[in-house]
Amino acid sequence: MRFAHLILYVLFAATAACAAIEAAPGADESIAIVGATVIHPERDGAKASEPDSTILISGHRIVAVGPASTVAVPQKSTVIDGRGKWVIPGLVDGHVHFFQSGNLYTRPDVADFTRAVPYAKEVARNQSRLPATFKVWLASGVTSVVDIGGPFWNFEMRDAAERSSEAPRVAVAGPLISMIADPKLDLGDPPIIEITSTDAARDLVRRELARKPDYIKVWFIHRAGEDLAAQEAIVRATADEAHRAGVALAVHATELIVAKAALRSGADYLVHSVMDVPVDEEFIALAKTNRALYCPTLFVIPGYQYALSNTWQPTAAELRLADPQIVAAMGDLARIPSDAIPPNVARRIAEGGPITPPDVAMRNLQSVANAGITIVMGTDAGNIGTLHGPSVFREMTLMQQAGLTPLQVLRAATVNGARAMHRERELGTIVPGRLADLVVLDADPTMSVDNASRVYRIVKDGRVYDPDVLIRSIR
Ligand SMILES: [Zn+2]
């Protein structure tokens, strides 16, 4: 770092508490990461790791990648010593919700803690805390996220992220087209809207299309005895209306028959695992026909179980990189009214044995991956126990436990995540011409994907961030 830069940085850091180490350089300046092992998750086997490499960044983009001996570093460059480090493309979380916080009060559903913190107060908190939530994502090496459904103010959240230099890139869906009502969540701008006819579905899609969504999302809840064909017609009308405007359809469908109905209706993105029975050939064929993405969200159910049994413990990554307010609030369970958790839920958790994702979801991930379906890493962050930011490391560890190789998991979290963002030409790989979104790690993520949590620096859009500085700025 040149002296003038250092002075500027110190002044800027002191006055604005800006966590960027360096401003995005002008056209005549550059950043060089020298001597690192560069990981290319789009490649197979040994070709995925290129040791002793240099990455050169100019402005917002990567301009050169190659052996350190051949990539010339311009004199004015800011140099990051990459020796003993690994560089991966910026991570993408394909399933988050910014209107939810991840703590106990995030939204009343299986357990209702609104007597301790009213839902309106919690949502107001989440809205005003957005700048901090953006920072925890960035600090965790997550340079892009898909918010796959929330109130209409989600579109303003996307604008705020775009304006901020300390935020991930955000793709967004608006309110969910839902098969069921959830009046508790209606504060005037509900995240979930019950739709009972194809006309109503088309109307809501049009209202959302006016805000230029990246996805239209359906909450496809099907209960025994309900008319699946009638529900499928609503999903098909939704898909037609979205596709006519060139917008992709994301669907929450957790049972095999529902997921197949979603795919038959035109779903482009399944945002959860099939959790009830093993996937079959028909499912695989439908997913292939649609070229659908599949996001397993393995941690979200254990996240609830840990929290509601008061056994949720922060990981080392969460202690370092999560919003400290949320980590602290996770300890509130001991102090809140005992009737907040319905007895049947408490009993199910107590009798359920060790807390793990549903077995069938783990096996389905392996089957779907083996069949060549595109897997996207996503956490469903914002739900109870699944914290914004470092929960990506919990999710990736579970994907590895399900049988994916570290490289497959990294691919799901980068290359395939870029597809979920609809930005695969600009994001997800370390190639000249791509946007400079990178994570510099202190350990090798191809040995174990757990090492992806060893974040040393983040580069987003050509700016360098120190994760610890980002988190200190929100305490
Ligand atoms: Zn979700």
CSV table of C-alpha atoms and ligand atoms in Angstrom, one decimal:
chain,number,residue,atom,x,y,z
A,1,MET,CA,0.0,0.0,0.0
A,2,ARG,CA,1.5,3.4,-1.0
A,3,PHE,CA,1.8,6.0,1.8
A,4,ALA,CA,-0.7,8.4,0.3
A,5,HIS,CA,-3.1,5.5,0.1
A,6,LEU,CA,-2.5,4.6,3.7
A,7,ILE,CA,-3.2,8.1,4.9
A,8,LEU,CA,-6.4,8.2,2.8
A,9,TYR,CA,-7.4,4.9,4.1
A,10,VAL,CA,-6.8,5.8,7.8
A,11,LEU,CA,-8.7,9.1,7.3
A,12,PHE,CA,-11.6,7.3,5.5
A,13,ALA,CA,-11.7,4.5,8.0
A,14,ALA,CA,-11.8,6.9,10.9
A,15,THR,CA,-14.4,9.2,9.5
A,16,ALA,CA,-16.7,6.9,7.6
A,17,ALA,CA,-16.0,3.5,9.2
A,18,CYS,CA,-15.6,2.2,5.7
A,19,ALA,CA,-14.5,-1.3,5.7
A,20,ALA,CA,-13.0,-1.4,2.3
A,21,ILE,CA,-9.2,-1.7,2.5
A,22,GLU,CA,-8.8,-0.1,-0.9
A,23,ALA,CA,-11.2,1.9,-3.0
A,24,ALA,CA,-11.9,0.4,-6.4
A,25,PRO,CA,-8.8,1.4,-8.3
A,26,GLY,CA,-9.0,3.8,-11.3
A,27,ALA,CA,-8.2,2.6,-14.8
A,28,ASP,CA,-4.5,3.2,-14.2
A,29,GLU,CA,-4.4,1.2,-11.0
A,30,SER,CA,-4.7,-2.4,-10.2
A,31,ILE,CA,-4.7,-5.1,-7.5
A,32,ALA,CA,-2.5,-8.2,-7.8
A,33,ILE,CA,-2.9,-11.3,-5.8
A,34,VAL,CA,0.5,-12.9,-6.2
A,35,GLY,CA,1.7,-16.5,-5.6
A,36,ALA,CA,-1.7,-18.0,-4.6
A,37,THR,CA,-3.2,-21.3,-5.5
A,38,VAL,CA,-6.2,-20.4,-7.7
A,39,ILE,CA,-9.2,-22.7,-7.6
A,40,HIS,CA,-11.3,-23.2,-10.7
A,41,PRO,CA,-14.4,-25.0,-9.6
A,42,GLU,CA,-15.6,-25.3,-13.1
A,43,ARG,CA,-12.8,-27.7,-13.9
A,44,ASP,CA,-12.4,-31.4,-12.9
A,45,GLY,CA,-9.7,-33.1,-10.7
A,46,ALA,CA,-6.2,-31.8,-10.5
A,47,LYS,CA,-6.8,-29.1,-13.2
A,48,ALA,CA,-9.0,-27.3,-10.7
A,49,SER,CA,-6.0,-26.1,-8.6
A,50,GLU,CA,-3.3,-23.8,-10.2
A,51,PRO,CA,-0.6,-23.2,-7.6
A,52,ASP,CA,1.8,-20.2,-7.6
A,53,SER,CA,-0.5,-18.1,-9.7
A,54,THR,CA,-1.2,-14.4,-10.0
A,55,ILE,CA,-4.6,-12.7,-10.4
A,56,LEU,CA,-4.5,-9.2,-11.8
A,57,ILE,CA,-7.6,-7.0,-11.3
A,58,SER,CA,-8.1,-3.6,-12.9
A,59,GLY,CA,-11.2,-1.5,-12.1
A,60,HIS,CA,-14.1,-3.9,-11.5
A,61,ARG,CA,-12.7,-6.8,-13.5
A,62,ILE,CA,-10.2,-9.6,-13.6
A,63,VAL,CA,-7.7,-8.8,-16.4
A,64,ALA,CA,-5.1,-11.6,-16.1
A,65,VAL,CA,-4.8,-15.0,-14.4
A,66,GLY,CA,-1.7,-17.2,-14.8
A,67,PRO,CA,1.6,-18.5,-13.4
A,68,ALA,CA,3.2,-15.9,-11.2
A,69,SER,CA,6.3,-16.1,-13.4
A,70,THR,CA,4.4,-14.9,-16.5
A,71,VAL,CA,1.8,-12.4,-15.3
A,72,ALA,CA,3.5,-8.9,-15.1
A,73,VAL,CA,2.4,-6.9,-12.1
A,74,PRO,CA,2.2,-3.1,-13.0
A,75,GLN,CA,4.2,-0.9,-10.7
A,76,LYS,CA,1.2,1.0,-9.2
A,77,SER,CA,-0.6,-2.2,-8.2
A,78,THR,CA,-1.7,-2.9,-4.7
A,79,VAL,CA,-0.2,-6.3,-4.0
A,80,ILE,CA,-1.8,-9.0,-1.8
A,81,ASP,CA,0.8,-11.7,-0.9
A,82,GLY,CA,-1.0,-14.9,-1.9
A,83,ARG,CA,1.7,-17.3,-0.8
A,84,GLY,CA,0.1,-20.0,1.4
A,85,LYS,CA,-3.3,-18.8,0.3
A,86,TRP,CA,-6.1,-20.2,-1.9
A,87,VAL,CA,-8.4,-18.1,-4.0
A,88,ILE,CA,-11.9,-19.2,-5.0
A,89,PRO,CA,-14.6,-17.2,-6.9
A,90,GLY,CA,-16.9,-15.2,-4.6
A,91,LEU,CA,-19.5,-17.5,-3.0
A,92,VAL,CA,-23.2,-17.3,-4.0
A,93,ASP,CA,-26.0,-18.2,-1.6
A,94,GLY,CA,-28.9,-19.1,-3.9
A,95,HIS,CA,-31.6,-19.0,-1.2
A,96,VAL,CA,-31.9,-16.2,1.5
A,97,HIS,CA,-34.6,-13.9,3.0
A,98,PHE,CA,-33.6,-10.4,4.1
A,99,PHE,CA,-37.0,-9.8,5.8
A,100,GLN,CA,-36.0,-12.4,8.3
A,101,SER,CA,-33.2,-12.2,10.8
A,102,GLY,CA,-32.4,-15.9,11.7
A,103,ASN,CA,-33.1,-15.3,15.4
A,104,LEU,CA,-36.1,-16.7,17.4
A,105,TYR,CA,-38.4,-13.8,16.5
A,106,THR,CA,-37.8,-14.0,12.8
A,107,ARG,CA,-41.4,-15.0,12.0
A,108,PRO,CA,-44.1,-16.8,13.9
A,109,ASP,CA,-44.6,-20.3,12.4
A,110,VAL,CA,-43.9,-23.6,14.1
A,111,ALA,CA,-43.0,-21.7,17.2
A,112,ASP,CA,-44.4,-18.3,18.1
A,113,PHE,CA,-42.2,-15.9,20.1
A,114,THR,CA,-44.2,-12.8,19.3
A,115,ARG,CA,-45.1,-12.3,23.0
A,116,ALA,CA,-41.4,-11.6,23.6
A,117,VAL,CA,-40.8,-9.5,20.5
A,118,PRO,CA,-43.8,-8.5,18.3
A,119,TYR,CA,-43.4,-9.4,14.6
A,120,ALA,CA,-43.7,-5.8,13.5
A,121,LYS,CA,-40.8,-4.8,15.7
A,122,GLU,CA,-38.7,-7.6,14.4
A,123,VAL,CA,-39.4,-6.8,10.7
A,124,ALA,CA,-38.6,-3.1,11.4
A,125,ARG,CA,-35.3,-4.2,13.0
A,126,ASN,CA,-34.5,-6.3,9.9
A,127,GLN,CA,-35.2,-3.4,7.6
A,128,SER,CA,-33.1,-0.9,9.6
A,129,ARG,CA,-30.3,-3.4,10.1
A,130,LEU,CA,-29.9,-4.1,6.3
A,131,PRO,CA,-26.6,-2.3,6.0
A,132,ALA,CA,-25.1,-4.6,8.8
A,133,THR,CA,-26.7,-7.7,7.2
A,134,PHE,CA,-25.2,-6.8,3.9
A,135,LYS,CA,-21.8,-6.7,5.6
A,136,VAL,CA,-22.0,-10.1,7.3
A,137,TRP,CA,-22.6,-11.6,3.9
A,138,LEU,CA,-19.6,-9.9,2.4
A,139,ALA,CA,-17.5,-10.8,5.4
A,140,SER,CA,-18.4,-14.5,4.9
A,141,GLY,CA,-17.0,-14.3,1.3
A,142,VAL,CA,-20.5,-14.3,-0.2
A,143,THR,CA,-20.5,-11.8,-2.9
A,144,SER,CA,-23.9,-12.6,-4.4
A,145,VAL,CA,-27.2,-13.8,-2.9
A,146,VAL,CA,-30.6,-14.6,-4.2
A,147,ASP,CA,-33.4,-13.3,-2.0
A,148,ILE,CA,-36.0,-15.8,-3.0
A,149,GLY,CA,-39.1,-14.1,-1.7
A,150,GLY,CA,-40.3,-11.4,0.7
A,151,PRO,CA,-42.4,-8.3,0.9
A,152,PHE,CA,-42.5,-5.7,-1.9
A,153,TRP,CA,-39.8,-3.7,0.0
A,154,ASN,CA,-37.5,-6.5,-1.2
A,155,PHE,CA,-37.1,-4.5,-4.4
A,156,GLU,CA,-35.9,-1.4,-2.4
A,157,MET,CA,-33.6,-3.7,-0.5
A,158,ARG,CA,-32.1,-4.8,-3.9
A,159,ASP,CA,-31.6,-1.1,-4.8
A,160,ALA,CA,-29.9,-0.4,-1.5
A,161,ALA,CA,-27.5,-3.3,-2.0
A,162,GLU,CA,-26.7,-2.0,-5.4
A,163,ARG,CA,-25.9,1.5,-4.1
A,164,SER,CA,-23.8,0.2,-1.3
A,165,SER,CA,-20.1,-0.7,-1.7
A,166,GLU,CA,-20.3,-3.0,1.3
A,167,ALA,CA,-23.0,-5.4,0.2
A,168,PRO,CA,-23.3,-8.5,-1.9
A,169,ARG,CA,-24.9,-8.4,-5.4
A,170,VAL,CA,-28.6,-9.2,-4.9
A,171,ALA,CA,-31.1,-11.0,-7.1
A,172,VAL,CA,-34.7,-10.9,-5.8
A,173,ALA,CA,-38.2,-12.3,-5.8
A,174,GLY,CA,-41.2,-10.4,-4.4
A,175,PRO,CA,-44.1,-11.8,-2.4
A,176,LEU,CA,-44.7,-15.5,-2.7
A,177,ILE,CA,-47.6,-16.7,-4.8
A,178,SER,CA,-48.9,-19.1,-2.1
A,179,MET,CA,-51.4,-21.9,-1.8
A,180,ILE,CA,-52.1,-21.0,1.8
A,181,ALA,CA,-52.7,-17.8,3.8
A,182,ASP,CA,-50.4,-16.7,6.6
A,183,PRO,CA,-52.2,-13.8,8.1
A,184,LYS,CA,-49.7,-13.5,11.0
A,185,LEU,CA,-47.2,-12.2,8.5
A,186,ASP,CA,-49.4,-9.5,7.0
A,187,LEU,CA,-48.2,-6.1,8.3
A,188,GLY,CA,-49.5,-4.3,5.2
A,189,ASP,CA,-46.8,-5.6,2.8
A,190,PRO,CA,-47.0,-9.4,3.3
A,191,PRO,CA,-44.2,-11.7,2.1
A,192,ILE,CA,-46.8,-14.4,1.3
A,193,ILE,CA,-50.0,-13.8,-0.6
A,194,GLU,CA,-52.7,-16.5,-0.9
A,195,ILE,CA,-53.8,-17.1,-4.4
A,196,THR,CA,-56.9,-19.3,-5.2
A,197,SER,CA,-57.4,-18.8,-9.0
A,198,THR,CA,-55.3,-18.6,-12.1
A,199,ASP,CA,-56.5,-15.1,-12.8
A,200,ALA,CA,-55.4,-13.9,-9.4
A,201,ALA,CA,-52.0,-15.6,-10.0
A,202,ARG,CA,-51.6,-13.7,-13.3
A,203,ASP,CA,-52.6,-10.4,-11.6
A,204,LEU,CA,-50.0,-10.8,-8.8
A,205,VAL,CA,-47.3,-11.8,-11.3
A,206,ARG,CA,-48.0,-8.7,-13.3
A,207,ARG,CA,-47.8,-6.5,-10.2
A,208,GLU,CA,-44.4,-8.0,-9.4
A,209,LEU,CA,-43.2,-7.8,-13.0
A,210,ALA,CA,-43.6,-4.0,-12.8
A,211,ARG,CA,-40.8,-4.1,-10.2
A,212,LYS,CA,-38.5,-6.1,-12.5
A,213,PRO,CA,-38.0,-9.2,-10.3
A,214,ASP,CA,-35.2,-11.7,-11.0
A,215,TYR,CA,-37.6,-14.5,-10.0
A,216,ILE,CA,-41.3,-15.1,-9.5
A,217,LYS,CA,-41.7,-17.5,-6.6
A,218,VAL,CA,-44.5,-20.0,-5.7
A,219,TRP,CA,-45.0,-21.4,-2.3
A,220,PHE,CA,-46.4,-24.7,-3.4
A,221,ILE,CA,-47.9,-26.2,-0.2
A,222,HIS,CA,-50.0,-29.2,-0.9
A,223,ARG,CA,-51.8,-31.0,1.9
A,224,ALA,CA,-53.5,-34.4,1.8
A,225,GLY,CA,-57.0,-34.1,0.3
A,226,GLU,CA,-56.4,-30.9,-1.6
A,227,ASP,CA,-56.9,-30.8,-5.4
A,228,LEU,CA,-53.3,-31.1,-6.8
A,229,ALA,CA,-54.5,-30.5,-10.4
A,230,ALA,CA,-56.2,-27.3,-9.5
A,231,GLN,CA,-53.0,-26.1,-7.6
A,232,GLU,CA,-50.9,-27.2,-10.6
A,233,ALA,CA,-53.0,-25.0,-12.9
A,234,ILE,CA,-52.2,-22.0,-10.7
A,235,VAL,CA,-48.5,-22.8,-10.8
A,236,ARG,CA,-48.7,-23.2,-14.6
A,237,ALA,CA,-50.5,-19.8,-15.0
A,238,THR,CA,-47.9,-18.2,-12.8
A,239,ALA,CA,-45.1,-19.8,-14.9
A,240,ASP,CA,-46.7,-18.7,-18.2
A,241,GLU,CA,-47.1,-15.1,-17.1
A,242,ALA,CA,-43.5,-15.0,-15.7
A,243,HIS,CA,-41.9,-16.7,-18.7
A,244,ARG,CA,-43.7,-14.4,-21.2
A,245,ALA,CA,-41.8,-11.6,-19.5
A,246,GLY,CA,-38.5,-13.6,-19.6
A,247,VAL,CA,-38.6,-14.1,-15.8
A,248,ALA,CA,-37.7,-17.4,-14.2
A,249,LEU,CA,-40.0,-19.4,-11.9
A,250,ALA,CA,-38.7,-20.5,-8.5
A,251,VAL,CA,-40.9,-23.0,-6.5
A,252,HIS,CA,-40.9,-24.2,-2.9
A,253,ALA,CA,-41.9,-27.9,-3.2
A,254,THR,CA,-40.6,-30.4,-0.7
A,255,GLU,CA,-42.5,-33.6,-1.6
A,256,LEU,CA,-41.8,-35.6,-4.7
A,257,ILE,CA,-45.3,-35.3,-6.2
A,258,VAL,CA,-45.4,-31.6,-5.6
A,259,ALA,CA,-41.9,-31.1,-7.0
A,260,LYS,CA,-42.9,-33.0,-10.1
A,261,ALA,CA,-46.1,-30.9,-10.5
A,262,ALA,CA,-44.0,-27.8,-10.2
A,263,LEU,CA,-41.6,-29.0,-12.9
A,264,ARG,CA,-44.5,-30.0,-15.2
A,265,SER,CA,-45.8,-26.5,-14.7
A,266,GLY,CA,-42.5,-24.9,-15.8
A,267,ALA,CA,-40.4,-24.4,-12.7
A,268,ASP,CA,-36.9,-23.3,-13.4
A,269,TYR,CA,-35.6,-23.4,-9.9
A,270,LEU,CA,-36.5,-25.8,-7.1
A,271,VAL,CA,-35.4,-24.0,-3.9
A,272,HIS,CA,-35.5,-26.9,-1.5
A,273,SER,CA,-34.7,-30.7,-1.4
A,274,VAL,CA,-37.3,-33.3,-2.1
A,275,MET,CA,-37.6,-34.4,1.5
A,276,ASP,CA,-40.2,-37.1,1.7
A,277,VAL,CA,-39.2,-40.0,-0.6
A,278,PRO,CA,-36.3,-40.7,-3.0
A,279,VAL,CA,-36.4,-38.9,-6.3
A,280,ASP,CA,-37.3,-41.1,-9.3
A,281,GLU,CA,-36.5,-41.2,-13.0
A,282,GLU,CA,-39.6,-39.2,-13.9
A,283,PHE,CA,-38.4,-36.4,-11.6
A,284,ILE,CA,-34.9,-36.4,-13.1
A,285,ALA,CA,-36.3,-36.4,-16.6
A,286,LEU,CA,-38.6,-33.4,-15.8
A,287,ALA,CA,-35.7,-31.5,-14.1
A,288,LYS,CA,-33.5,-32.1,-17.2
A,289,THR,CA,-36.2,-31.0,-19.6
A,290,ASN,CA,-36.5,-27.7,-17.7
A,291,ARG,CA,-32.8,-27.5,-17.2
A,292,ALA,CA,-33.9,-26.8,-13.6
A,293,LEU,CA,-31.6,-25.8,-10.8
A,294,TYR,CA,-31.9,-27.7,-7.5
A,295,CYS,CA,-31.1,-26.0,-4.1
A,296,PRO,CA,-30.9,-28.6,-1.3
A,297,THR,CA,-31.1,-26.2,1.8
A,298,LEU,CA,-29.9,-29.0,4.1
A,299,PHE,CA,-29.2,-26.9,7.2
A,300,VAL,CA,-32.5,-25.0,7.6
A,301,ILE,CA,-34.4,-27.9,9.4
A,302,PRO,CA,-31.5,-28.7,11.8
A,303,GLY,CA,-31.3,-25.0,12.4
A,304,TYR,CA,-34.8,-24.9,13.7
A,305,GLN,CA,-34.3,-28.1,15.7
A,306,TYR,CA,-31.1,-26.8,17.4
A,307,ALA,CA,-32.8,-23.5,18.3
A,308,LEU,CA,-36.1,-25.0,19.5
A,309,SER,CA,-34.3,-27.5,21.7
A,310,ASN,CA,-32.1,-24.8,23.0
A,311,THR,CA,-29.0,-26.6,21.8
A,312,TRP,CA,-28.1,-24.1,19.1
A,313,GLN,CA,-24.4,-23.2,19.5
A,314,PRO,CA,-22.5,-20.8,17.2
A,315,THR,CA,-19.8,-22.2,15.1
A,316,ALA,CA,-16.3,-20.6,15.1
A,317,ALA,CA,-17.3,-19.0,11.8
A,318,GLU,CA,-20.5,-17.6,13.3
A,319,LEU,CA,-18.7,-16.1,16.3
A,320,ARG,CA,-16.3,-14.4,13.9
A,321,LEU,CA,-18.6,-13.5,11.0
A,322,ALA,CA,-22.3,-13.4,12.0
A,323,ASP,CA,-24.2,-10.3,13.2
A,324,PRO,CA,-23.2,-10.3,16.9
A,325,GLN,CA,-26.8,-9.1,17.8
A,326,ILE,CA,-28.3,-12.2,16.3
A,327,VAL,CA,-25.7,-14.6,17.9
A,328,ALA,CA,-26.6,-12.9,21.3
A,329,ALA,CA,-30.3,-13.2,20.7
A,330,MET,CA,-30.0,-17.0,20.0
A,331,GLY,CA,-29.4,-17.4,23.8
A,332,ASP,CA,-32.9,-15.9,24.6
A,333,LEU,CA,-34.7,-19.3,24.4
A,334,ALA,CA,-34.0,-19.9,28.1
A,335,ARG,CA,-35.8,-16.7,29.0
A,336,ILE,CA,-39.0,-16.8,26.9
A,337,PRO,CA,-42.4,-18.2,27.7
A,338,SER,CA,-42.4,-22.0,27.6
A,339,ASP,CA,-45.7,-22.1,25.7
A,340,ALA,CA,-44.1,-20.5,22.7
A,341,ILE,CA,-43.1,-23.9,21.4
A,342,PRO,CA,-46.1,-26.2,20.9
A,343,PRO,CA,-45.7,-29.4,22.9
A,344,ASN,CA,-45.9,-31.6,19.8
A,345,VAL,CA,-43.0,-29.7,18.3
A,346,ALA,CA,-40.9,-29.9,21.5
A,347,ARG,CA,-41.7,-33.7,21.8
A,348,ARG,CA,-40.8,-34.4,18.1
A,349,ILE,CA,-37.4,-32.7,18.7
A,350,ALA,CA,-36.8,-34.4,22.0
A,351,GLU,CA,-37.7,-37.9,20.5
A,352,GLY,CA,-35.9,-37.3,17.2
A,353,GLY,CA,-32.4,-38.4,18.2
A,354,PRO,CA,-29.4,-36.6,16.9
A,355,ILE,CA,-30.1,-33.5,14.9
A,356,THR,CA,-29.4,-34.0,11.2
A,357,PRO,CA,-31.1,-33.1,7.9
A,358,PRO,CA,-33.7,-35.6,6.7
A,359,ASP,CA,-31.9,-38.7,5.6
A,360,VAL,CA,-33.8,-38.8,2.3
A,361,ALA,CA,-32.8,-35.2,1.5
A,362,MET,CA,-29.1,-36.1,1.9
A,363,ARG,CA,-29.5,-39.2,-0.3
A,364,ASN,CA,-31.5,-37.2,-2.9
A,365,LEU,CA,-28.7,-34.6,-3.2
A,366,GLN,CA,-26.3,-37.4,-4.2
A,367,SER,CA,-28.9,-38.9,-6.7
A,368,VAL,CA,-29.7,-35.5,-8.2
A,369,ALA,CA,-25.9,-34.7,-8.5
A,370,ASN,CA,-25.1,-38.0,-10.1
A,371,ALA,CA,-27.9,-37.5,-12.6
A,372,GLY,CA,-26.2,-34.3,-13.7
A,373,ILE,CA,-28.8,-31.8,-12.4
A,374,THR,CA,-27.3,-28.4,-11.6
A,375,ILE,CA,-27.0,-28.1,-7.8
A,376,VAL,CA,-27.0,-24.6,-6.3
A,377,MET,CA,-25.8,-24.0,-2.7
A,378,GLY,CA,-28.3,-22.1,-0.6
A,379,THR,CA,-29.1,-21.8,3.1
A,380,ASP,CA,-32.6,-20.4,3.5
A,381,ALA,CA,-30.9,-17.9,5.8
A,382,GLY,CA,-33.2,-15.8,7.9
A,383,ASN,CA,-35.1,-18.8,9.3
A,384,ILE,CA,-34.7,-19.6,12.9
A,385,GLY,CA,-31.1,-20.8,13.6
A,386,THR,CA,-29.9,-20.2,10.0
A,387,LEU,CA,-28.0,-16.9,10.3
A,388,HIS,CA,-27.2,-14.6,7.4
A,389,GLY,CA,-23.6,-15.0,6.2
A,390,PRO,CA,-21.7,-17.8,7.9
A,391,SER,CA,-24.5,-20.4,7.7
A,392,VAL,CA,-23.1,-21.0,4.2
A,393,PHE,CA,-20.3,-23.0,5.8
A,394,ARG,CA,-22.8,-25.2,7.7
A,395,GLU,CA,-24.6,-25.8,4.5
A,396,MET,CA,-21.5,-26.7,2.5
A,397,THR,CA,-20.3,-29.0,5.2
A,398,LEU,CA,-23.6,-30.9,5.1
A,399,MET,CA,-23.4,-31.1,1.3
A,400,GLN,CA,-20.0,-32.7,1.7
A,401,GLN,CA,-21.4,-35.1,4.3
A,402,ALA,CA,-24.1,-36.0,1.8
A,403,GLY,CA,-21.4,-37.3,-0.5
A,404,LEU,CA,-20.4,-34.4,-2.8
A,405,THR,CA,-16.7,-33.8,-3.2
A,406,PRO,CA,-15.4,-30.5,-2.0
A,407,LEU,CA,-15.0,-29.4,-5.6
A,408,GLN,CA,-18.6,-30.3,-6.4
A,409,VAL,CA,-19.7,-28.2,-3.4
A,410,LEU,CA,-17.6,-25.3,-4.5
A,411,ARG,CA,-19.0,-25.6,-7.9
A,412,ALA,CA,-22.6,-25.4,-6.5
A,413,ALA,CA,-21.5,-22.3,-4.5
A,414,THR,CA,-19.9,-20.4,-7.3
A,415,VAL,CA,-20.4,-21.5,-11.0
A,416,ASN,CA,-23.9,-22.8,-10.4
A,417,GLY,CA,-24.7,-19.9,-8.0
A,418,ALA,CA,-23.9,-17.5,-10.8
A,419,ARG,CA,-26.5,-19.3,-12.9
A,420,ALA,CA,-29.0,-18.9,-10.1
A,421,MET,CA,-28.1,-15.1,-10.3
A,422,HIS,CA,-28.6,-15.3,-14.1
A,423,ARG,CA,-25.1,-13.8,-14.3
A,424,GLU,CA,-23.0,-16.8,-15.4
A,425,ARG,CA,-21.2,-14.8,-18.1
A,426,GLU,CA,-19.9,-12.3,-15.4
A,427,LEU,CA,-19.6,-14.2,-12.2
A,428,GLY,CA,-18.7,-17.6,-10.7
A,429,THR,CA,-15.2,-18.2,-12.3
A,430,ILE,CA,-11.8,-16.7,-12.1
A,431,VAL,CA,-11.3,-15.8,-15.8
A,432,PRO,CA,-10.0,-12.6,-17.4
A,433,GLY,CA,-13.0,-10.4,-18.3
A,434,ARG,CA,-15.1,-11.6,-15.4
A,435,LEU,CA,-16.1,-9.3,-12.5
A,436,ALA,CA,-13.6,-9.4,-9.8
A,437,ASP,CA,-15.5,-11.2,-7.0
A,438,LEU,CA,-13.1,-13.5,-5.1
A,439,VAL,CA,-12.3,-14.9,-1.7
A,440,VAL,CA,-8.8,-15.4,-0.5
A,441,LEU,CA,-8.6,-18.3,2.0
A,442,ASP,CA,-6.0,-19.4,4.6
A,443,ALA,CA,-6.6,-23.1,4.0
A,444,ASP,CA,-7.3,-25.4,1.0
A,445,PRO,CA,-11.0,-25.8,0.3
A,446,THR,CA,-10.4,-28.7,-2.1
A,447,MET,CA,-9.1,-30.8,0.8
A,448,SER,CA,-12.3,-30.1,2.9
A,449,VAL,CA,-14.9,-27.6,2.0
A,450,ASP,CA,-14.9,-26.6,5.7
A,451,ASN,CA,-11.8,-24.6,4.8
A,452,ALA,CA,-13.9,-22.2,2.8
A,453,SER,CA,-14.7,-20.6,6.2
A,454,ARG,CA,-11.1,-19.6,6.7
A,455,VAL,CA,-11.7,-16.2,5.0
A,456,TYR,CA,-8.6,-14.0,4.8
A,457,ARG,CA,-9.8,-11.3,2.4
A,458,ILE,CA,-12.8,-10.7,0.1
A,459,VAL,CA,-12.7,-9.0,-3.2
A,460,LYS,CA,-16.0,-7.7,-4.6
A,461,ASP,CA,-16.3,-5.7,-7.7
A,462,GLY,CA,-12.6,-4.9,-7.6
A,463,ARG,CA,-12.5,-3.7,-3.9
A,464,VAL,CA,-10.6,-5.6,-1.2
A,465,TYR,CA,-12.3,-6.2,2.2
A,466,ASP,CA,-10.9,-7.5,5.5
A,467,PRO,CA,-13.7,-9.6,7.1
A,468,ASP,CA,-12.8,-8.7,10.7
A,469,VAL,CA,-12.9,-5.0,9.8
A,470,LEU,CA,-16.3,-5.4,8.3
A,471,ILE,CA,-17.7,-7.1,11.4
A,472,ARG,CA,-16.0,-4.6,13.8
A,473,SER,CA,-17.9,-1.9,12.0
A,474,ILE,CA,-21.3,-3.3,12.9
A,475,ARG,CA,-20.7,-4.1,16.6
B,1,ZN,ZN,-36.9,-19.8,1.9
